[in-house]
Amino acid sequence: MKYKTLALAVLVAGSLSSVADACTSIAWNTDLGTMTTRTMDWVESTKPVLGNINKGEMRSIQGNGMGDEYQVKYDVVAVFAYGELVGDGVNSEGLQVNTLFYPSMVMEPVTKSSQITQFTFGEYLLTNYASVEEVVKALPDLDFGRLSLEGMPMEMNLHWSVTDKGGDRLVIEMDEDGLHTYRGEDAMVMTNDPSLQQHIDMRKEVESRWVDADRDTDYGSIGNGNAHSRYVHASYFMSKLTEPTSVHNGMMKLSTVPYRVPADAPYMDFGNGMMGYATEWTLTQSLETGDSVFEYNFEDNWNTVRFNVYDMMGKEFRIPLDKSFMVQL
């Protein structure tokens, strides 16, 4: 089964040939509530759009009118990529999902119209559950299936972080030996491959260096944009954060923690020469207040927009985020 008319994401051959991405997602529990930040590192613009999914709507479980329909339980404000693919979002109960690339994902192909695909999994969690605890209880009964995109030179493999307003955090990975979840402190930082367990194990080998560290401390990163170095970088600098003086201060602090891949950084040779990539955008949010800061820096656009997801719940909108303006609702 293939997506042939994928207006949902239009992750089509022409615009995404030889694509893979690298991102970082971090959650921080503070006295002023839970805050998150994530980078979207990519080889081209994803044309991000801020949009809504509203309570009571009927959605297709596999996207773009495919698969069974279900009714949305919670309002959602999300960042859509390549059309209508939900990459990140927060629902009216304060549950947030980040979607990141994960080459190791193992998922059998779709065989039934009731299965959730890797493209709609994050959206399904946002529209149906209010907390990490609810997601954990539901996971064993959810049925997944992979959808492939025609013309793609590689599969779009993904993993997810789920964070709630109460500070609970979950990372979900689907590996060869089954579904793995990481919860609490182990889940606060995630990047890409290899598995989060391998990142955690490698971090433990260098964590002893972080005590009484100064600017000359070798904290374990080789200083490049590979996933392990980004994971160690984020873990180390997050460990040095002190309690924020305000929500705004906390969001600002947290936004500086993930490694931002410089423009034109070399990434990988897929057989057609070295491909570059960079941090296209960064999204920092307070799940307590809904305050959000979206920073876009790619191609000819360099801008920051601010909005509050809870103020936007239940409205109808699609707002481009790669522009230097924010339409007032």
Coordinates of C-alpha atoms in Angstrom, one line a residue:
M1 CA 0.0 0.0 0.0
K2 CA 1.5 3.3 -1.1
Y3 CA 0.7 7.0 -0.6
K4 CA 0.2 8.0 -4.2
T5 CA -1.7 11.3 -3.8
L6 CA -0.1 12.4 -0.5
A7 CA -1.4 16.0 -0.2
L8 CA -1.1 15.2 3.5
A9 CA 2.6 15.7 3.6
V10 CA 3.5 16.0 0.0
L11 CA 6.8 14.3 0.9
V12 CA 7.3 13.7 -2.8
A13 CA 10.2 12.5 -4.8
G14 CA 11.1 15.8 -6.4
S15 CA 11.4 17.8 -3.2
L16 CA 12.8 15.1 -0.9
S17 CA 15.1 13.1 -2.9
S18 CA 17.9 11.7 -0.7
V19 CA 16.6 13.2 2.5
A20 CA 17.2 12.4 6.1
D21 CA 17.0 14.6 9.1
A22 CA 18.5 15.2 12.5
C23 CA 16.7 16.9 15.4
T24 CA 16.9 17.3 19.2
S25 CA 14.0 17.4 21.7
I26 CA 14.4 18.4 25.4
A27 CA 12.0 18.8 28.3
W28 CA 12.7 20.6 31.5
N29 CA 10.6 20.5 34.7
T30 CA 10.9 23.7 36.7
D31 CA 9.2 25.3 39.6
L32 CA 7.3 27.4 37.0
G33 CA 6.1 24.3 35.0
T34 CA 7.3 22.1 32.2
M35 CA 9.1 23.7 29.3
T36 CA 10.3 22.1 26.1
T37 CA 12.5 22.9 23.1
R38 CA 13.1 21.1 19.9
T39 CA 15.2 21.8 16.8
M40 CA 14.2 20.7 13.3
D41 CA 17.4 19.9 11.4
W42 CA 16.8 19.3 7.7
V43 CA 18.3 19.5 4.2
E44 CA 15.6 21.9 2.9
S45 CA 12.7 24.0 4.0
T46 CA 9.8 21.9 5.4
K47 CA 7.5 24.9 4.8
P48 CA 6.2 24.8 8.4
V49 CA 2.6 26.0 9.0
L50 CA 0.9 26.6 12.3
G51 CA -2.6 25.2 12.2
N52 CA -5.4 23.7 14.2
I53 CA -7.3 20.4 14.6
N54 CA -10.5 20.9 16.5
K55 CA -12.5 18.7 19.0
G56 CA -15.3 16.9 17.2
E57 CA -13.7 16.7 13.8
M58 CA -13.5 13.4 11.9
R59 CA -10.0 12.5 10.9
S60 CA -8.7 9.6 8.8
I61 CA -6.4 7.3 10.9
Q62 CA -3.9 7.0 8.1
G63 CA -4.1 10.5 6.8
N64 CA -5.4 12.2 3.6
G65 CA -8.7 10.4 3.7
M66 CA -7.1 7.0 4.0
G67 CA -8.1 4.3 6.5
D68 CA -10.9 4.4 9.1
E69 CA -12.2 7.6 10.5
Y70 CA -12.2 8.6 14.2
Q71 CA -13.5 11.6 16.1
V72 CA -11.1 14.1 17.6
K73 CA -11.4 14.3 21.4
Y74 CA -9.2 17.3 22.1
D75 CA -8.4 20.6 20.4
V76 CA -4.8 20.7 19.0
V77 CA -2.5 23.5 17.8
A78 CA 0.3 22.0 15.7
V79 CA 3.2 22.7 13.4
F80 CA 2.5 21.0 10.1
A81 CA 5.2 20.2 7.6
Y82 CA 4.9 19.6 3.8
G83 CA 1.2 20.3 3.8
E84 CA -0.8 18.5 6.5
L85 CA 1.8 16.3 8.2
V86 CA 1.7 16.9 12.0
G87 CA 5.2 17.1 13.2
D88 CA 4.7 18.8 16.6
G89 CA 1.7 19.8 18.6
V90 CA 0.1 20.6 21.9
N91 CA -3.5 19.7 22.8
S92 CA -6.0 21.5 25.1
E93 CA -5.0 19.3 28.0
G94 CA -1.3 20.3 27.8
L95 CA -0.1 17.1 26.1
Q96 CA 2.7 17.7 23.6
V97 CA 4.2 15.4 20.9
N98 CA 7.5 15.9 19.0
T99 CA 8.3 13.8 15.9
L100 CA 11.9 13.1 15.1
F101 CA 13.7 11.0 12.5
Y102 CA 14.8 7.5 13.6
P103 CA 16.4 5.3 10.9
S104 CA 16.2 2.2 13.1
M105 CA 12.3 2.2 13.2
V106 CA 10.9 -1.2 12.5
M107 CA 7.2 -1.4 11.6
E108 CA 5.4 -3.9 9.4
P109 CA 3.5 -2.6 6.4
V110 CA -0.1 -1.6 6.7
T111 CA -2.5 -4.4 6.1
K112 CA -5.8 -3.0 7.7
S113 CA -7.7 0.2 7.4
S114 CA -7.8 0.5 11.2
Q115 CA -4.0 0.8 11.6
I116 CA -2.2 3.9 12.6
T117 CA 0.8 4.8 10.4
Q118 CA 4.1 6.4 11.3
F119 CA 2.9 9.6 9.7
T120 CA -0.3 9.9 11.8
F121 CA 0.9 8.4 15.1
G122 CA 1.8 11.8 16.7
E123 CA -1.4 13.3 15.5
Y124 CA -3.4 10.4 16.9
L125 CA -1.9 10.7 20.3
L126 CA -2.6 14.4 20.4
T127 CA -6.2 14.1 19.4
N128 CA -7.0 11.2 21.7
Y129 CA -5.1 11.4 25.0
A130 CA -4.7 13.9 27.8
S131 CA -1.5 12.7 29.6
V132 CA 1.6 10.5 29.3
E133 CA -0.1 8.0 31.6
E134 CA -3.0 7.6 29.3
V135 CA -0.6 7.1 26.3
V136 CA 1.3 4.5 28.3
K137 CA -1.9 2.6 29.1
A138 CA -3.1 2.8 25.5
L139 CA 0.1 1.8 23.7
P140 CA -0.3 -2.0 24.0
D141 CA -3.7 -1.9 22.3
L142 CA -2.7 0.4 19.4
D143 CA -2.2 -1.2 16.0
F144 CA 0.5 0.3 13.8
G145 CA 1.5 -0.1 10.1
R146 CA 4.1 1.5 7.9
L147 CA 3.2 3.4 4.8
S148 CA 5.8 4.1 2.1
L149 CA 6.0 7.1 -0.2
E150 CA 6.4 6.5 -3.9
G151 CA 9.6 8.1 -5.3
M152 CA 11.4 8.2 -1.9
P153 CA 14.9 6.8 -2.0
M154 CA 14.6 5.9 1.7
E155 CA 11.9 5.1 4.2
M156 CA 10.6 7.9 6.5
N157 CA 11.3 6.2 9.9
L158 CA 10.3 8.1 13.0
H159 CA 10.2 8.1 16.8
W160 CA 8.4 10.3 19.2
S161 CA 8.6 12.2 22.5
V162 CA 5.4 12.8 24.5
T163 CA 5.4 15.3 27.3
D164 CA 2.5 16.5 29.5
K165 CA 1.6 19.5 31.5
G166 CA 2.3 17.7 34.7
G167 CA 6.0 17.1 33.8
D168 CA 5.7 13.4 32.7
R169 CA 7.8 12.5 29.7
L170 CA 7.9 9.5 27.4
V171 CA 10.0 8.5 24.4
I172 CA 8.6 5.9 22.0
E173 CA 10.7 3.8 19.7
M174 CA 9.8 0.8 17.5
D175 CA 12.7 -1.5 17.1
E176 CA 13.4 -4.9 15.7
D177 CA 12.7 -6.5 19.0
G178 CA 9.5 -4.6 19.6
L179 CA 8.2 -1.3 21.0
H180 CA 10.4 0.4 23.6
T181 CA 9.5 3.2 25.9
Y182 CA 11.6 5.5 28.1
R183 CA 10.0 7.5 30.8
G184 CA 10.9 10.2 33.2
E185 CA 14.5 11.4 33.5
D186 CA 15.7 8.9 30.9
A187 CA 13.4 10.6 28.4
M188 CA 14.2 14.2 28.9
V189 CA 16.7 14.4 26.0
M190 CA 16.4 12.7 22.7
T191 CA 18.0 13.0 19.3
N192 CA 18.1 10.4 16.6
D193 CA 19.8 7.0 16.0
P194 CA 21.0 4.8 17.6
S195 CA 18.3 3.8 20.2
L196 CA 17.8 6.1 23.2
Q197 CA 19.1 3.2 25.4
Q198 CA 22.4 3.3 23.6
H199 CA 22.6 7.1 24.0
I200 CA 21.9 6.7 27.8
D201 CA 24.6 4.0 28.1
M202 CA 27.2 6.2 26.3
R203 CA 26.3 9.2 28.4
K204 CA 26.9 7.2 31.6
E205 CA 30.5 6.7 30.4
V206 CA 31.2 10.4 30.4
E207 CA 28.9 11.9 33.1
S208 CA 31.6 11.7 35.8
R209 CA 33.4 14.4 33.9
W210 CA 30.5 16.9 34.3
V211 CA 31.1 17.5 38.0
D212 CA 32.8 20.8 38.7
A213 CA 33.1 21.3 35.0
D214 CA 34.5 24.5 33.4
R215 CA 34.8 25.8 29.9
D216 CA 37.8 23.5 29.2
T217 CA 36.0 20.3 30.3
D218 CA 35.8 17.5 27.7
Y219 CA 32.2 16.5 28.4
G220 CA 32.1 13.8 25.7
S221 CA 31.0 15.4 22.5
I222 CA 33.2 15.4 19.4
G223 CA 31.6 18.8 18.5
N224 CA 30.0 17.7 15.3
G225 CA 26.3 17.4 14.4
N226 CA 26.0 13.6 14.7
A227 CA 23.2 12.3 16.9
H228 CA 25.3 11.1 19.9
S229 CA 27.3 14.4 20.1
R230 CA 24.0 16.4 20.0
Y231 CA 22.6 14.1 22.7
V232 CA 25.6 14.5 25.0
H233 CA 25.8 18.3 24.3
A234 CA 22.1 18.8 25.2
S235 CA 22.4 16.5 28.3
Y236 CA 25.5 18.2 29.6
F237 CA 24.2 21.8 29.2
M238 CA 20.8 21.0 30.5
S239 CA 22.4 19.6 33.6
K240 CA 23.9 23.0 34.3
L241 CA 20.6 25.0 34.1
T242 CA 19.5 26.7 37.2
E243 CA 15.9 27.5 38.1
P244 CA 14.4 30.2 35.9
T245 CA 13.3 33.5 37.3
S246 CA 10.2 33.6 35.0
V247 CA 8.6 31.5 32.3
H248 CA 10.1 33.8 29.7
N249 CA 13.6 33.4 31.3
G250 CA 13.2 29.6 31.5
M251 CA 12.2 29.3 27.8
M252 CA 15.1 31.5 26.8
K253 CA 17.5 29.4 28.8
L254 CA 16.2 26.1 27.5
S255 CA 16.3 27.3 23.8
T256 CA 20.1 27.8 24.1
V257 CA 20.7 24.2 25.1
P258 CA 20.3 22.1 22.0
Y259 CA 23.1 22.0 19.5
R260 CA 22.0 24.1 16.4
V261 CA 23.5 22.7 13.3
P262 CA 25.2 25.5 11.4
A263 CA 24.1 26.4 7.9
D264 CA 25.7 24.3 5.1
A265 CA 27.1 21.8 7.6
P266 CA 28.2 18.6 5.8
Y267 CA 25.9 15.7 6.5
M268 CA 26.1 12.6 4.4
D269 CA 26.9 11.4 0.9
F270 CA 23.9 9.4 -0.4
G271 CA 25.8 8.6 -3.7
N272 CA 25.3 12.0 -5.3
G273 CA 28.0 13.9 -3.4
M274 CA 28.0 15.4 0.1
M275 CA 24.7 16.8 1.2
G276 CA 24.4 19.7 3.6
Y277 CA 21.9 20.3 6.3
A278 CA 21.2 22.8 9.1
T279 CA 18.8 23.7 11.9
E280 CA 15.8 25.0 10.0
W281 CA 13.8 26.0 13.0
T282 CA 13.6 25.8 16.8
L283 CA 10.3 25.7 18.8
T284 CA 10.4 26.4 22.6
Q285 CA 7.2 26.2 24.6
S286 CA 5.8 26.3 28.2
L287 CA 3.2 23.6 28.6
E288 CA 2.0 25.4 31.7
T289 CA 1.2 28.8 30.1
G290 CA 1.1 27.9 26.4
D291 CA 3.7 30.5 25.5
S292 CA 5.6 29.5 22.4
V293 CA 8.6 31.0 20.5
F294 CA 9.3 29.8 17.0
E295 CA 12.6 30.7 15.5
Y296 CA 13.1 30.2 11.8
N297 CA 16.5 30.5 10.1
F298 CA 16.7 28.9 6.7
E299 CA 17.3 30.0 3.1
D300 CA 16.4 33.8 2.9
N301 CA 14.2 33.8 6.0
W302 CA 15.4 34.7 9.5
N303 CA 12.6 35.5 11.9
T304 CA 11.0 34.8 15.3
V305 CA 7.3 34.6 16.0
R306 CA 5.6 34.3 19.3
F307 CA 2.2 32.9 20.0
N308 CA 0.2 31.1 22.8
V309 CA -1.2 27.7 21.8
Y310 CA -4.0 27.7 24.5
D311 CA -5.3 31.1 23.2
M312 CA -5.5 29.6 19.7
M313 CA -7.4 26.4 20.6
G314 CA -10.7 25.8 18.8
K315 CA -10.1 28.4 16.1
E316 CA -9.6 27.8 12.3
F317 CA -6.2 28.8 10.8
R318 CA -3.2 28.0 8.8
I319 CA -0.3 30.4 9.3
P320 CA 3.0 30.1 7.5
L321 CA 5.9 30.1 10.0
D322 CA 8.7 30.6 7.5
K323 CA 7.7 34.2 7.0
S324 CA 8.6 37.3 9.1
F325 CA 5.1 38.0 10.2
M326 CA 2.3 36.5 12.3
V327 CA -1.3 36.9 11.2
Q328 CA -3.6 38.0 14.1
L329 CA -6.5 35.6 14.6

